[in-house]
Amino acid sequence: MRAVVIGNGIVGAGAAYHLSRRGAAVTVVDACCQGGATQAGAGIVCPWVDHPEDDDWYRLTREGARAYPALVEELGEDIGYAKVGALLVAEDPVDLEPVRTLLRRRHAEAPEMGDVVDVDTPTELFPPLSDGLSALLVPGAARVDGRSVRDALLRAAAARGAELRTGIATLTGDGEVLVYQADTENGTRWSPAVAAASPGGAEPVPAEGSEPTSWRQSAPLADAPEPTVPEPVVPEPVAPASPEALRLTGEGVPVEADVVIVAAGAWTGEVCRPLGVELPVFPRRGQILHATMEGVDTAWWPIVLPRIGPYLLGFPDSRVVVGATVEDVGFSPRITMGGLDEVIEAGLRVAPGLFNATVTETRVGLRPVYAPGRALIGPLSERVLVATGLSAYGLTAGPFTGEIAAALALGETPPIDIAPYAPA
């Protein structure tokens, strides 16, 4: 079986990994555009608190979380995965009752969440938090480093013979794959390397004024207009994000494939358009910041999930992650003053003890959202299938979604019923 995977984010990497484990000849092609969601994700694995009204969405994320321990063992390397638990916090304890009820209802079918308990003093677990917050602890929640997961999956696939290419993959009307080099708008050739991957080395947007349906924020907090300021000059070899900004040069190189998995994130609709299908997949921007607290051991701090953003979580090296914005601004992977202001203001409201933390890094990603609602997984033609649309849940369900796509590509029965995620 010759398989081409278009996209090397966490879904595409998961597909390549599972295909190569089953003996398929795999080629992974990625355009390395700015704004890939995997590299910017915070890494929260806590599905049980979300999608209370959508069992199909929940099932996908729950099974994605459940698959992680076995994946960690298979990969045999550090991918930043750790069960640190999650604190659900609110100023008024009454606001915790709906999620407490939800967790009780789901516990029998998801005992891996652990026994949910009240926490009288949340600052003992996450010291920077505001005094007086009420909290529930979900001990089974985990954090993971998305970049490390993606790279480990690609390395494992490459070790089994998978070929990793950089270029723009396009489809013909009958599903054949052509790979192009590209020029940016100014005519400069763009051909970045994929060093990290080398073997050596939607939710629906709620109506205005309505409450989000999930514990974690799922829609923009405000419809703030984009500032009309000039775009900054970006040095080479960074690739553009917008599909329209890419210029194909020369002739496309055909890649032999019996099956093609399109896992191109927010760019999936553009890739699949030559097939005669219009997939309403769009980017949702998320800005996130990383801060350090010198001399403080943050490695085992729990994830902090307020009722409505922001989330906070600790990592080794005294690092704390705060995010994220939720912005429908198209293919614009920019860090903005307004976005950082939103993240910092909201983060300090929940955790004022971070006031003197050092901001060490900012990240931005374009999360792929499928307009009808859930993830998008399934065949588009006899040769081509699609796997995308995980929105804010890519790091939770991405490797598992890649496993589903690999099973479909090989003609196997997928691990869960994919009918709810089929292309509309």
Short mmCIF file of C-alpha atoms in Angstrom, two decimals:
data_model
loop_
_atom_site.label_atom_id
_atom_site.label_comp_id
_atom_site.label_asym_id
_atom_site.label_seq_id
_atom_site.Cartn_x
_atom_site.Cartn_y
_atom_site.Cartn_z
CA MET A 1 0.00 0.00 0.00
CA ARG A 2 1.43 3.38 -1.05
CA ALA A 3 0.02 6.19 1.06
CA VAL A 4 0.57 9.94 0.87
CA VAL A 5 -0.21 12.05 3.92
CA ILE A 6 -0.66 15.76 3.20
CA GLY A 7 0.18 17.66 6.38
CA ASN A 8 2.70 16.87 9.11
CA GLY A 9 0.82 18.29 12.09
CA ILE A 10 -0.20 16.00 14.91
CA VAL A 11 -3.00 14.32 12.89
CA GLY A 12 -0.86 13.75 9.82
CA ALA A 13 2.05 12.55 11.95
CA GLY A 14 -0.28 10.16 13.75
CA ALA A 15 -1.54 8.80 10.43
CA ALA A 16 2.00 8.34 9.12
CA TYR A 17 3.02 6.55 12.31
CA HIS A 18 0.13 4.09 12.25
CA LEU A 19 0.42 3.48 8.50
CA SER A 20 4.13 2.75 8.73
CA ARG A 21 3.57 0.39 11.68
CA ARG A 22 1.25 -1.62 9.44
CA GLY A 23 3.79 -1.87 6.63
CA ALA A 24 2.50 0.83 4.27
CA ALA A 25 4.95 2.82 2.13
CA VAL A 26 4.34 6.36 3.40
CA THR A 27 5.21 9.79 2.01
CA VAL A 28 4.45 12.82 4.17
CA VAL A 29 4.30 16.20 2.43
CA ASP A 30 3.95 19.50 4.26
CA ALA A 31 4.10 23.10 3.06
CA CYS A 32 5.45 24.34 6.43
CA CYS A 33 3.25 27.43 6.30
CA GLN A 34 3.15 29.81 9.21
CA GLY A 35 0.48 29.20 11.81
CA GLY A 36 0.38 25.43 12.15
CA ALA A 37 -1.79 24.62 15.15
CA THR A 38 0.30 21.77 16.58
CA GLN A 39 3.37 23.85 17.35
CA ALA A 40 1.32 26.44 19.27
CA GLY A 41 -1.02 24.23 21.29
CA ALA A 42 -0.82 24.34 25.07
CA GLY A 43 -1.15 20.58 25.48
CA ILE A 44 -4.24 20.05 27.64
CA VAL A 45 -5.66 16.51 27.77
CA CYS A 46 -8.87 16.75 29.79
CA PRO A 47 -11.83 15.78 27.59
CA TRP A 48 -14.36 14.96 30.29
CA VAL A 49 -15.29 18.57 31.05
CA ASP A 50 -16.27 19.49 27.48
CA HIS A 51 -19.05 18.93 24.94
CA PRO A 52 -21.84 18.21 27.43
CA GLU A 53 -24.47 18.30 24.69
CA ASP A 54 -22.50 16.45 22.00
CA ASP A 55 -21.73 12.82 22.77
CA ASP A 56 -20.01 12.25 19.42
CA TRP A 57 -17.53 15.10 19.90
CA TYR A 58 -16.91 13.89 23.44
CA ARG A 59 -16.38 10.29 22.34
CA LEU A 60 -13.61 11.29 19.94
CA THR A 61 -11.75 13.38 22.51
CA ARG A 62 -12.29 10.83 25.29
CA GLU A 63 -10.82 8.02 23.19
CA GLY A 64 -7.99 10.30 22.14
CA ALA A 65 -7.08 10.92 25.76
CA ARG A 66 -7.44 7.23 26.59
CA ALA A 67 -4.97 6.27 23.86
CA TYR A 68 -2.09 8.38 25.18
CA PRO A 69 -0.56 6.06 27.82
CA ALA A 70 -0.13 3.25 25.30
CA LEU A 71 1.28 5.67 22.73
CA VAL A 72 3.83 6.98 25.23
CA GLU A 73 4.96 3.41 25.90
CA GLU A 74 5.17 2.59 22.18
CA LEU A 75 7.22 5.67 21.33
CA GLY A 76 9.57 5.09 24.24
CA GLU A 77 10.67 8.71 24.58
CA ASP A 78 9.76 11.84 26.47
CA ILE A 79 6.91 13.67 24.75
CA GLY A 80 6.09 15.87 27.71
CA TYR A 81 3.16 13.69 28.77
CA ALA A 82 2.35 13.77 32.49
CA LYS A 83 -0.82 13.23 34.50
CA VAL A 84 -0.79 16.39 36.56
CA GLY A 85 -4.54 16.75 37.10
CA ALA A 86 -6.77 19.72 36.32
CA LEU A 87 -8.20 22.33 38.66
CA LEU A 88 -11.60 23.62 37.60
CA VAL A 89 -11.87 27.01 39.29
CA ALA A 90 -14.58 29.59 39.83
CA GLU A 91 -15.12 32.59 42.08
CA ASP A 92 -18.57 31.33 43.04
CA PRO A 93 -18.76 27.65 44.05
CA VAL A 94 -22.23 27.48 42.52
CA ASP A 95 -20.62 27.82 39.09
CA LEU A 96 -18.88 24.48 39.60
CA GLU A 97 -22.07 22.50 40.07
CA PRO A 98 -22.92 21.94 36.37
CA VAL A 99 -19.47 20.53 35.61
CA ARG A 100 -19.54 18.46 38.81
CA THR A 101 -22.82 16.91 37.63
CA LEU A 102 -21.36 16.29 34.17
CA LEU A 103 -18.29 14.53 35.58
CA ARG A 104 -20.42 12.34 37.84
CA ARG A 105 -22.51 11.30 34.85
CA ARG A 106 -19.45 10.43 32.77
CA HIS A 107 -17.32 8.78 35.42
CA ALA A 108 -18.68 5.23 35.02
CA GLU A 109 -17.59 5.12 31.35
CA ALA A 110 -14.40 7.08 31.92
CA PRO A 111 -12.91 5.99 35.26
CA GLU A 112 -9.52 7.18 34.00
CA MET A 113 -10.56 10.72 34.93
CA GLY A 114 -10.03 9.68 38.57
CA ASP A 115 -12.13 10.57 41.57
CA VAL A 116 -13.12 14.21 41.36
CA VAL A 117 -12.71 16.03 44.66
CA ASP A 118 -13.17 19.52 46.07
CA VAL A 119 -10.01 21.48 46.80
CA ASP A 120 -10.27 23.85 49.73
CA THR A 121 -7.03 25.71 49.02
CA PRO A 122 -6.19 25.67 45.28
CA THR A 123 -3.10 27.84 45.87
CA GLU A 124 -1.43 24.86 47.54
CA LEU A 125 -1.44 23.12 44.15
CA PHE A 126 -0.97 26.18 41.89
CA PRO A 127 0.54 28.92 44.09
CA PRO A 128 0.02 31.95 41.78
CA LEU A 129 -3.79 31.54 41.84
CA SER A 130 -6.05 34.17 43.30
CA ASP A 131 -7.10 33.60 46.91
CA GLY A 132 -10.72 32.69 47.46
CA LEU A 133 -11.26 30.59 44.34
CA SER A 134 -13.35 27.45 44.62
CA ALA A 135 -12.01 24.41 42.80
CA LEU A 136 -12.57 20.82 41.77
CA LEU A 137 -9.62 18.54 41.00
CA VAL A 138 -9.83 16.08 38.10
CA PRO A 139 -6.75 13.94 38.84
CA GLY A 140 -6.65 12.04 35.53
CA ALA A 141 -6.08 15.12 33.38
CA ALA A 142 -2.71 15.30 31.63
CA ARG A 143 -0.51 17.73 29.80
CA VAL A 144 1.56 16.99 26.73
CA ASP A 145 4.06 18.83 24.54
CA GLY A 146 2.49 18.96 21.08
CA ARG A 147 5.72 19.60 19.21
CA SER A 148 7.40 16.67 20.94
CA VAL A 149 4.50 14.33 20.16
CA ARG A 150 4.44 15.33 16.50
CA ASP A 151 8.20 15.01 16.09
CA ALA A 152 8.34 11.65 17.87
CA LEU A 153 5.59 10.25 15.64
CA LEU A 154 7.38 11.45 12.50
CA ARG A 155 10.73 10.08 13.67
CA ALA A 156 9.14 6.70 14.37
CA ALA A 157 7.50 6.70 10.93
CA ALA A 158 10.76 7.70 9.24
CA ALA A 159 12.58 4.91 11.07
CA ARG A 160 10.20 2.51 9.35
CA GLY A 161 10.91 4.01 5.94
CA ALA A 162 8.47 6.90 5.66
CA GLU A 163 9.67 9.72 3.40
CA LEU A 164 9.26 13.26 4.71
CA ARG A 165 9.06 16.01 2.11
CA THR A 166 8.69 19.78 2.16
CA GLY A 167 6.58 21.30 -0.61
CA ILE A 168 3.07 22.21 -1.63
CA ALA A 169 0.97 19.12 -2.32
CA THR A 170 -1.92 19.56 -4.71
CA LEU A 171 -4.52 17.12 -5.93
CA THR A 172 -5.81 16.54 -9.42
CA GLY A 173 -9.48 15.93 -10.05
CA ASP A 174 -9.05 12.19 -9.73
CA GLY A 175 -6.98 12.36 -6.56
CA GLU A 176 -3.44 12.14 -7.91
CA VAL A 177 -0.80 14.03 -5.90
CA LEU A 178 1.55 16.63 -7.36
CA VAL A 179 4.22 18.27 -5.21
CA TYR A 180 5.53 21.75 -6.04
CA GLN A 181 8.21 24.00 -4.72
CA ALA A 182 6.88 27.48 -4.08
CA ASP A 183 7.61 31.16 -4.45
CA THR A 184 6.36 33.77 -2.01
CA GLU A 185 4.57 36.87 -3.21
CA ASN A 186 7.87 38.70 -3.74
CA GLY A 187 9.15 35.97 -6.02
CA THR A 188 11.70 34.56 -3.60
CA ARG A 189 12.01 30.81 -3.59
CA TRP A 190 10.80 29.17 -0.42
CA SER A 191 12.02 25.71 0.51
CA PRO A 192 12.40 25.30 4.29
CA ALA A 193 13.88 22.16 5.76
CA VAL A 194 12.07 19.81 8.13
CA ALA A 195 14.95 19.29 10.52
CA ALA A 196 12.82 18.43 13.51
CA ALA A 197 11.22 15.55 11.65
CA SER A 198 14.40 14.00 10.25
CA PRO A 199 15.15 10.46 11.41
CA GLY A 200 18.51 11.64 12.65
CA GLY A 201 18.00 14.26 14.70
CA ALA A 202 -15.31 23.26 15.97
CA GLU A 203 -17.08 23.54 17.69
CA PRO A 204 -19.95 25.64 16.37
CA VAL A 205 -19.70 29.30 17.32
CA PRO A 206 -22.45 30.13 19.82
CA ALA A 207 -24.90 32.84 18.89
CA GLU A 208 -23.98 36.31 20.06
CA GLY A 209 -24.67 36.74 23.74
CA SER A 210 -25.03 33.03 24.43
CA GLU A 211 -22.88 31.01 26.81
CA PRO A 212 -20.29 28.58 25.48
CA THR A 213 -21.48 24.98 25.67
CA SER A 214 -18.16 23.66 26.98
CA TRP A 215 -16.12 24.37 30.07
CA ARG A 216 -13.26 25.66 27.99
CA GLN A 217 -13.78 28.76 25.88
CA SER A 218 -14.91 27.89 22.36
CA ALA A 219 -15.78 31.20 20.73
CA PRO A 220 -14.25 34.68 20.57
CA LEU A 221 -14.70 36.73 23.72
CA ALA A 222 -15.31 39.85 21.67
CA ASP A 223 -15.56 40.84 18.02
CA ALA A 224 -12.57 43.15 18.11
CA PRO A 225 -11.67 44.52 14.66
CA GLU A 226 -8.25 43.78 13.22
CA PRO A 227 -6.01 46.84 13.49
CA THR A 228 -5.25 48.44 10.12
CA VAL A 229 -1.46 48.49 10.47
CA PRO A 230 1.12 47.35 7.93
CA GLU A 231 2.13 43.73 8.07
CA PRO A 232 5.64 43.31 9.49
CA VAL A 233 8.39 42.25 7.12
CA VAL A 234 9.09 38.58 7.80
CA PRO A 235 12.59 37.36 6.97
CA GLU A 236 13.22 34.26 4.92
CA PRO A 237 12.77 31.28 5.05
CA VAL A 238 9.45 31.65 6.86
CA ALA A 239 6.60 30.65 4.58
CA PRO A 240 3.37 32.58 4.16
CA ALA A 241 0.20 31.33 5.78
CA SER A 242 -2.50 32.28 3.30
CA PRO A 243 -3.01 29.79 0.46
CA GLU A 244 -3.36 32.74 -1.93
CA ALA A 245 0.13 33.97 -1.00
CA LEU A 246 1.86 30.89 -2.41
CA ARG A 247 3.04 30.76 -6.00
CA LEU A 248 3.61 27.36 -7.57
CA THR A 249 6.72 27.19 -9.72
CA GLY A 250 7.76 24.70 -12.37
CA GLU A 251 6.00 21.43 -12.88
CA GLY A 252 4.53 19.44 -10.05
CA VAL A 253 6.31 16.20 -9.26
CA PRO A 254 3.83 13.30 -9.14
CA VAL A 255 3.88 11.06 -6.10
CA GLU A 256 2.53 7.55 -6.56
CA ALA A 257 -0.29 6.79 -4.15
CA ASP A 258 -2.96 4.18 -3.70
CA VAL A 259 -4.55 6.32 -1.00
CA VAL A 260 -4.20 9.95 0.12
CA ILE A 261 -4.92 11.31 3.60
CA VAL A 262 -5.44 15.06 3.67
CA ALA A 263 -4.59 16.25 7.16
CA ALA A 264 -3.64 19.79 6.26
CA GLY A 265 -5.37 21.52 9.15
CA ALA A 266 -6.88 24.89 8.30
CA TRP A 267 -5.59 24.54 4.73
CA THR A 268 -7.53 21.32 4.08
CA GLY A 269 -10.34 22.96 2.12
CA GLU A 270 -7.88 24.53 -0.30
CA VAL A 271 -6.06 21.23 -0.84
CA CYS A 272 -9.30 19.35 -1.55
CA ARG A 273 -10.92 21.91 -3.85
CA PRO A 274 -9.65 20.28 -7.11
CA LEU A 275 -11.73 17.21 -6.22
CA GLY A 276 -14.85 19.31 -6.78
CA VAL A 277 -15.76 19.52 -3.10
CA GLU A 278 -16.07 22.63 -0.97
CA LEU A 279 -15.12 21.85 2.61
CA PRO A 280 -16.03 24.67 5.02
CA VAL A 281 -12.84 24.40 7.06
CA PHE A 282 -11.55 27.70 8.38
CA PRO A 283 -8.73 28.91 10.66
CA ARG A 284 -9.34 30.13 14.21
CA ARG A 285 -6.36 32.00 15.60
CA GLY A 286 -5.05 31.35 19.09
CA GLN A 287 -2.32 33.46 20.71
CA ILE A 288 -0.56 32.03 23.73
CA LEU A 289 2.34 33.05 25.93
CA HIS A 290 4.98 31.21 27.93
CA ALA A 291 6.44 32.69 31.10
CA THR A 292 9.05 31.53 33.58
CA MET A 293 9.22 31.84 37.35
CA GLU A 294 12.89 31.64 38.25
CA GLY A 295 13.71 29.10 40.90
CA VAL A 296 10.15 27.75 41.07
CA ASP A 297 9.43 24.09 40.35
CA THR A 298 6.34 24.20 38.10
CA ALA A 299 6.75 20.74 36.55
CA TRP A 300 3.89 19.14 38.48
CA TRP A 301 1.51 22.03 38.82
CA PRO A 302 -1.97 21.05 37.64
CA ILE A 303 -3.75 22.50 34.64
CA VAL A 304 -6.03 25.38 35.63
CA LEU A 305 -9.35 25.63 33.77
CA PRO A 306 -11.62 28.54 34.66
CA ARG A 307 -15.22 28.47 33.44
CA ILE A 308 -14.36 30.80 30.56
CA GLY A 309 -10.69 31.21 29.57
CA PRO A 310 -7.84 31.54 30.12
CA TYR A 311 -6.24 28.21 30.87
CA LEU A 312 -2.91 27.93 32.68
CA LEU A 313 -0.55 25.00 33.04
CA GLY A 314 2.94 24.32 34.27
CA PHE A 315 5.81 22.58 32.50
CA PRO A 316 9.35 21.72 33.58
CA ASP A 317 12.03 24.45 33.58
CA SER A 318 9.90 26.81 35.71
CA ARG A 319 7.59 27.42 32.74
CA VAL A 320 3.93 28.43 32.85
CA VAL A 321 1.70 28.60 29.78
CA VAL A 322 -1.21 31.03 29.57
CA GLY A 323 -3.74 31.19 26.75
CA ALA A 324 -5.39 31.47 24.48
CA THR A 325 -7.21 33.97 22.35
CA VAL A 326 -9.99 32.71 20.08
CA GLU A 327 -10.10 34.84 16.95
CA ASP A 328 -11.81 34.37 13.60
CA VAL A 329 -9.51 36.55 11.50
CA GLY A 330 -8.63 34.31 8.57
CA PHE A 331 -5.10 33.25 7.66
CA SER A 332 -3.35 35.81 9.82
CA PRO A 333 -0.91 34.05 12.18
CA ARG A 334 0.28 37.23 13.91
CA ILE A 335 0.97 38.01 17.52
CA THR A 336 -0.94 41.21 18.24
CA MET A 337 -0.81 43.76 21.03
CA GLY A 338 -4.53 43.25 21.63
CA GLY A 339 -4.18 39.50 21.75
CA LEU A 340 -1.37 39.57 24.27
CA ASP A 341 -3.26 42.14 26.32
CA GLU A 342 -6.26 39.83 26.47
CA VAL A 343 -4.15 36.84 27.52
CA ILE A 344 -2.15 38.74 30.12
CA GLU A 345 -5.12 40.56 31.63
CA ALA A 346 -7.23 37.40 31.89
CA GLY A 347 -4.29 35.36 33.17
CA LEU A 348 -3.46 37.80 35.94
CA ARG A 349 -7.09 37.97 36.97
CA VAL A 350 -7.02 34.24 37.69
CA ALA A 351 -3.40 34.02 38.83
CA PRO A 352 -2.14 37.39 40.10
CA GLY A 353 0.95 35.64 41.44
CA LEU A 354 2.28 35.58 37.86
CA PHE A 355 2.71 39.37 37.88
CA ASN A 356 6.50 39.20 38.09
CA ALA A 357 6.94 36.15 35.85
CA THR A 358 9.19 36.67 32.83
CA VAL A 359 7.52 36.42 29.43
CA THR A 360 9.90 34.20 27.48
CA GLU A 361 7.95 33.23 24.37
CA THR A 362 4.77 33.89 22.45
CA ARG A 363 3.17 31.46 20.02
CA VAL A 364 0.31 31.65 17.57
CA GLY A 365 -1.56 28.90 15.76
CA LEU A 366 -4.44 28.61 13.31
CA ARG A 367 -6.74 25.93 14.67
CA PRO A 368 -8.74 24.10 11.98
CA VAL A 369 -12.49 24.38 12.51
CA TYR A 370 -15.11 22.53 10.46
CA ALA A 371 -18.08 24.86 10.21
CA PRO A 372 -20.84 22.25 10.70
CA GLY A 373 -19.45 21.49 14.14
CA ARG A 374 -17.44 18.40 14.94
CA ALA A 375 -14.22 17.04 13.54
CA LEU A 376 -14.11 16.05 9.87
CA ILE A 377 -12.99 12.48 9.23
CA GLY A 378 -13.89 10.28 6.29
CA PRO A 379 -13.55 9.53 2.58
CA LEU A 380 -14.02 12.17 -0.12
CA SER A 381 -13.44 9.77 -3.02
CA GLU A 382 -12.21 6.24 -3.62
CA ARG A 383 -8.63 7.42 -3.22
CA VAL A 384 -8.78 10.47 -0.94
CA LEU A 385 -9.89 10.80 2.67
CA VAL A 386 -9.76 13.73 5.05
CA ALA A 387 -8.93 14.13 8.75
CA THR A 388 -9.06 17.60 10.30
CA GLY A 389 -11.29 20.04 12.19
CA LEU A 390 -10.20 19.24 15.76
CA SER A 391 -10.26 22.94 16.71
CA ALA A 392 -8.91 23.38 20.27
CA TYR A 393 -8.75 19.60 20.81
CA GLY A 394 -5.96 18.72 18.37
CA LEU A 395 -3.45 17.71 21.01
CA THR A 396 -6.10 15.68 22.83
CA ALA A 397 -7.41 13.72 19.86
CA GLY A 398 -4.81 14.24 17.12
CA PRO A 399 -2.80 11.00 17.33
CA PHE A 400 -6.02 8.99 17.73
CA THR A 401 -7.59 10.75 14.74
CA GLY A 402 -4.48 9.83 12.76
CA GLU A 403 -5.01 6.21 13.81
CA ILE A 404 -8.60 6.37 12.55
CA ALA A 405 -7.43 7.80 9.22
CA ALA A 406 -4.79 5.09 8.86
CA ALA A 407 -7.37 2.37 9.50
CA LEU A 408 -9.67 3.83 6.84
CA ALA A 409 -6.80 4.11 4.37
CA LEU A 410 -5.93 0.44 4.85
CA GLY A 411 -9.53 -0.73 4.55
CA GLU A 412 -9.72 -1.68 8.21
CA THR A 413 -12.58 -1.04 10.61
CA PRO A 414 -11.76 2.16 12.52
CA PRO A 415 -11.60 2.00 16.32
CA ILE A 416 -14.81 4.05 16.64
CA ASP A 417 -17.83 4.72 14.46
CA ILE A 418 -16.87 7.60 12.14
CA ALA A 419 -20.35 8.29 10.77
CA PRO A 420 -20.79 11.41 12.98
CA TYR A 421 -17.64 12.94 11.49
CA ALA A 422 -18.29 12.16 7.82
CA PRO A 423 -18.09 15.02 5.28
CA ALA A 424 -21.48 16.71 5.00
#
